[in-house]
Coordinates of C-alpha atoms and ligand atoms in Angstrom, one line a residue:
M1 CA -15.6 -13.4 2.6
S2 CA -16.6 -15.4 -0.3
E3 CA -13.7 -17.4 -2.1
A4 CA -14.8 -14.9 -5.3
R5 CA -11.8 -13.3 -6.2
L6 CA -11.0 -9.7 -4.9
S7 CA -10.0 -6.5 -6.9
L8 CA -6.9 -4.8 -5.8
A9 CA -6.1 -1.3 -7.4
I10 CA -2.3 -0.8 -6.7
L11 CA -1.0 3.0 -6.7
I12 CA 2.6 3.5 -7.7
S13 CA 5.0 6.3 -8.2
G14 CA 8.5 4.7 -9.2
R15 CA 9.8 1.1 -10.2
G16 CA 6.9 -0.7 -8.8
S17 CA 8.9 -3.8 -6.9
N18 CA 6.4 -4.1 -4.4
M19 CA 3.3 -3.9 -7.1
L20 CA 5.1 -6.8 -8.9
A21 CA 5.4 -8.8 -5.9
I22 CA 1.7 -8.6 -5.1
A23 CA 0.9 -9.3 -8.7
D24 CA 3.4 -12.3 -8.6
S25 CA 1.5 -13.6 -5.5
C26 CA -2.0 -13.3 -7.0
D27 CA -1.0 -15.0 -10.3
R28 CA 0.3 -17.9 -8.1
G29 CA -3.0 -18.2 -6.2
G30 CA -1.7 -16.9 -3.1
I31 CA -3.9 -14.0 -2.2
G32 CA -7.3 -15.1 -4.0
A33 CA -7.4 -11.5 -5.4
R34 CA -6.5 -9.9 -8.9
V35 CA -4.7 -6.8 -9.9
A36 CA -7.7 -4.8 -11.4
C37 CA -5.3 -1.7 -12.3
V38 CA -2.0 0.0 -11.7
A39 CA -2.2 3.7 -11.4
S40 CA 0.6 6.3 -11.2
D41 CA 0.9 10.1 -10.7
R42 CA 4.0 9.5 -12.8
I43 CA 3.8 9.2 -16.3
D44 CA 7.5 8.0 -16.4
A45 CA 7.3 5.6 -13.3
A46 CA 9.0 2.5 -14.7
G47 CA 6.4 0.4 -12.9
L48 CA 4.0 1.1 -15.5
V49 CA 6.1 -0.3 -18.4
A50 CA 6.3 -3.3 -16.0
A51 CA 2.5 -3.8 -15.3
R52 CA 1.9 -3.4 -19.1
G53 CA 4.3 -5.6 -20.0
R54 CA 2.5 -8.4 -17.8
G55 CA -0.7 -7.6 -19.2
L56 CA -2.1 -5.4 -16.5
E57 CA -4.1 -2.5 -17.0
A58 CA -2.2 0.6 -16.2
F59 CA -2.5 4.4 -16.2
A60 CA -0.9 7.5 -14.9
L61 CA -2.7 11.0 -14.3
A62 CA -0.3 13.8 -13.9
P63 CA -1.4 15.9 -10.8
A64 CA 0.2 19.2 -12.7
A65 CA -2.7 18.5 -15.5
F66 CA -5.4 19.1 -12.4
G67 CA -6.3 22.6 -11.1
S68 CA -5.9 21.4 -7.5
R69 CA -5.1 18.3 -5.4
E70 CA -8.8 17.8 -4.7
A71 CA -9.4 17.7 -8.5
F72 CA -6.5 15.5 -9.2
E73 CA -7.7 12.9 -6.1
D74 CA -11.3 13.3 -7.5
A75 CA -10.1 12.2 -11.2
L76 CA -8.0 9.4 -9.5
A77 CA -10.7 8.0 -7.5
E78 CA -13.2 8.1 -10.4
R79 CA -10.9 6.1 -12.8
L80 CA -9.9 3.4 -9.8
D81 CA -13.6 3.0 -9.0
A82 CA -14.3 2.3 -12.6
A83 CA -12.2 -1.1 -11.6
R84 CA -14.5 -1.7 -8.6
P85 CA -11.4 -2.1 -6.0
D86 CA -12.1 -4.3 -3.0
L87 CA -8.7 -2.9 -1.6
V88 CA -6.7 0.0 -2.8
V89 CA -2.9 -0.8 -2.2
L90 CA -0.3 1.9 -1.9
A91 CA 2.8 0.8 -3.3
G92 CA 5.7 3.3 -3.2
F93 CA 3.1 6.2 -4.1
M94 CA 4.9 9.3 -3.3
R95 CA 2.0 11.7 -2.7
I96 CA 0.3 12.7 0.4
L97 CA -3.3 12.1 0.1
G98 CA -6.1 14.4 1.2
P99 CA -8.9 13.8 3.6
G100 CA -11.7 13.3 1.2
F101 CA -9.8 10.6 -0.8
V102 CA -8.7 8.9 2.3
A103 CA -12.3 8.8 3.9
H104 CA -13.6 7.6 0.6
Y105 CA -11.4 4.3 0.8
R106 CA -11.4 4.4 4.8
G107 CA -10.6 0.6 5.8
R108 CA -9.9 -0.3 2.0
M109 CA -6.5 1.4 1.7
L110 CA -3.1 -0.2 2.8
N111 CA 0.6 1.4 2.5
I112 CA 4.1 0.0 3.2
H113 CA 6.6 2.0 5.0
P114 CA 10.3 1.2 5.0
S115 CA 10.6 1.3 8.9
L116 CA 9.1 0.2 11.8
L117 CA 6.5 2.6 12.6
P118 CA 6.3 4.6 14.5
S119 CA 10.0 4.7 14.2
F120 CA 11.5 6.6 11.3
A121 CA 8.1 7.9 9.6
G122 CA 8.5 10.4 6.9
R123 CA 9.9 10.7 3.4
D124 CA 13.3 8.9 4.4
G125 CA 12.5 5.9 6.6
I126 CA 15.8 4.0 5.6
G127 CA 18.1 6.8 5.5
D128 CA 16.9 8.3 9.0
A129 CA 17.2 4.8 10.8
L130 CA 20.9 4.2 9.3
A131 CA 21.8 7.9 10.6
H132 CA 20.2 7.1 14.0
G133 CA 22.3 4.0 14.4
V134 CA 19.3 1.7 15.2
R135 CA 20.7 -2.2 15.3
V136 CA 17.2 -3.1 13.9
T137 CA 14.8 -1.4 11.6
G138 CA 12.2 -3.0 9.1
C139 CA 9.2 -2.6 7.2
T140 CA 5.2 -1.6 8.2
V141 CA 2.1 -2.4 6.4
H142 CA -0.6 -0.2 7.7
L143 CA -4.1 1.3 7.0
V144 CA -4.1 4.7 5.8
E145 CA -6.0 7.6 7.8
S146 CA -5.5 11.4 7.4
E147 CA -2.3 11.5 9.4
V148 CA 1.0 10.4 7.4
D149 CA 2.1 6.8 8.6
S150 CA -0.1 6.8 11.1
G151 CA -2.9 4.4 10.6
P152 CA -3.4 0.8 12.5
I153 CA -0.8 -1.7 11.7
V154 CA -1.4 -4.5 10.1
A155 CA 1.9 -6.5 9.8
Q156 CA 5.7 -5.6 10.4
A157 CA 8.8 -7.3 9.5
A158 CA 12.3 -6.7 11.7
V159 CA 15.3 -6.2 9.6
P160 CA 19.0 -5.9 10.9
V161 CA 21.2 -3.2 10.4
L162 CA 24.5 -4.4 9.7
D163 CA 27.9 -2.7 10.6
G164 CA 29.2 -1.3 7.3
D165 CA 25.7 -1.0 5.7
T166 CA 25.5 1.7 3.3
R167 CA 22.1 3.4 2.5
E168 CA 22.0 0.8 -0.9
S169 CA 22.7 -2.4 1.1
L170 CA 20.2 -1.7 3.8
A171 CA 17.6 -0.6 1.1
A172 CA 18.0 -3.9 -0.7
R173 CA 17.6 -5.8 2.5
I174 CA 14.4 -3.8 3.4
H175 CA 13.0 -4.0 -0.1
A176 CA 13.2 -8.0 0.1
A177 CA 11.6 -8.2 3.4
E178 CA 9.1 -5.8 1.8
H179 CA 8.5 -8.0 -1.1
A180 CA 7.6 -11.1 1.2
L181 CA 5.6 -9.0 3.6
Y182 CA 3.1 -7.0 1.6
P183 CA 1.5 -10.2 -0.5
E184 CA 1.0 -11.7 3.1
A185 CA -0.4 -8.7 4.5
V186 CA -2.6 -8.1 1.8
R187 CA -4.0 -11.7 1.8
R188 CA -4.3 -11.7 5.5
Y189 CA -6.4 -8.5 5.5
V190 CA -8.8 -9.3 2.7
R191 CA -9.0 -13.2 3.3
E192 CA -8.7 -13.8 7.2
P193 CA -11.2 -12.4 10.0
W194 CA -10.1 -9.5 11.9
R195 CA -11.6 -6.7 13.9
R196 CA -10.4 -3.6 15.1
E197 CA -10.0 -2.5 18.5
G198 CA -8.9 1.2 18.7
R199 CA -5.6 1.4 16.5
R200 CA -5.3 -2.4 17.0
I201 CA -6.3 -4.7 14.0
V202 CA -6.9 -8.1 15.6
F203 CA -6.9 -11.4 13.6
G204 CA -8.5 -14.2 14.3
E205 CA -12.1 -12.9 15.0
G206 CA -14.6 -10.3 13.4
A207 CA -15.8 -9.7 10.1
G208 CA -12.8 -8.5 8.4
L209 CA -13.2 -6.6 5.0
A210 CA -16.7 -8.0 4.7
G211 CA -17.6 -6.1 7.7
L212 CA -17.0 -2.7 6.0
P213 CA -19.5 -0.8 4.4
A214 CA -19.9 -1.9 0.7
A215 CA -17.2 -0.4 -1.5
E216 CA -18.7 3.0 -2.9
V217 CA -18.3 4.3 -6.5
A218 CA -17.2 7.8 -5.9
H219 CA -18.8 9.4 -9.2
G220 CA -21.6 7.4 -10.7
Ligands
GRF1 C1 9.4 0.9 -0.6 O1 10.4 0.7 0.0 C2 8.3 1.3 0.3 O2 8.3 0.9 1.4 C3 8.3 2.8 -0.1 O3 8.4 3.2 -1.4 C4 9.3 2.1 -1.7 C5 8.9 1.7 -3.0 O4 9.3 0.9 -3.8 N1 6.8 3.4 0.6 P1 8.8 0.1 -5.2 O5 8.5 1.1 -6.1 O6 7.8 -1.2 -5.0 O7 10.1 -0.8 -5.4

């Protein structure tokens, strides 16, 4: 992989604290990448304001303005591809993406989930772990494949569940772990050698991101 700065497109739906952690790391030169754009499916996402406040290109596309999920995702891919991202980073993007979109960014799209997958996949990974009574939970960065929360795992961090934890206190501990884990996982995935062995991403050998087919532009 050349030392040229790579481009990240970050997708959010909410406050965007993971997006900001990644942008901070980019600014410090910690990833060797830049945030080319921030996109949201919610025009009221607080993270959009924060992104623009730090000079990042940020836009929202409202799914309701499109006739179908496919039409929305085609429009989103067209906007993203205009920024020529080497990697698409889902950071609290609260929509399930369809097979065409997932295939278009195969190997080039990461997500973060607030549990140690495959435990507590789904919409409420934090609440489900707390309700189950586990003593350790955490967060997982994984490749996005067509089944939700199921792609190969790039990085995980464990977080203890303490007696007396509420959903809020546990969420705060998990978010803090995410803010350390996600920038480092992105750096590793775009900068270090890796190869894929079935579901496993094996770091230390292989062509890594450079071994993927060139990032294609969806629409011209
Ligand atoms: C994070 O907990 C992430 O694991 C989940 O959505 C949350 C996003 O938080 N997918 P933020 O918008 O990055 O603050």
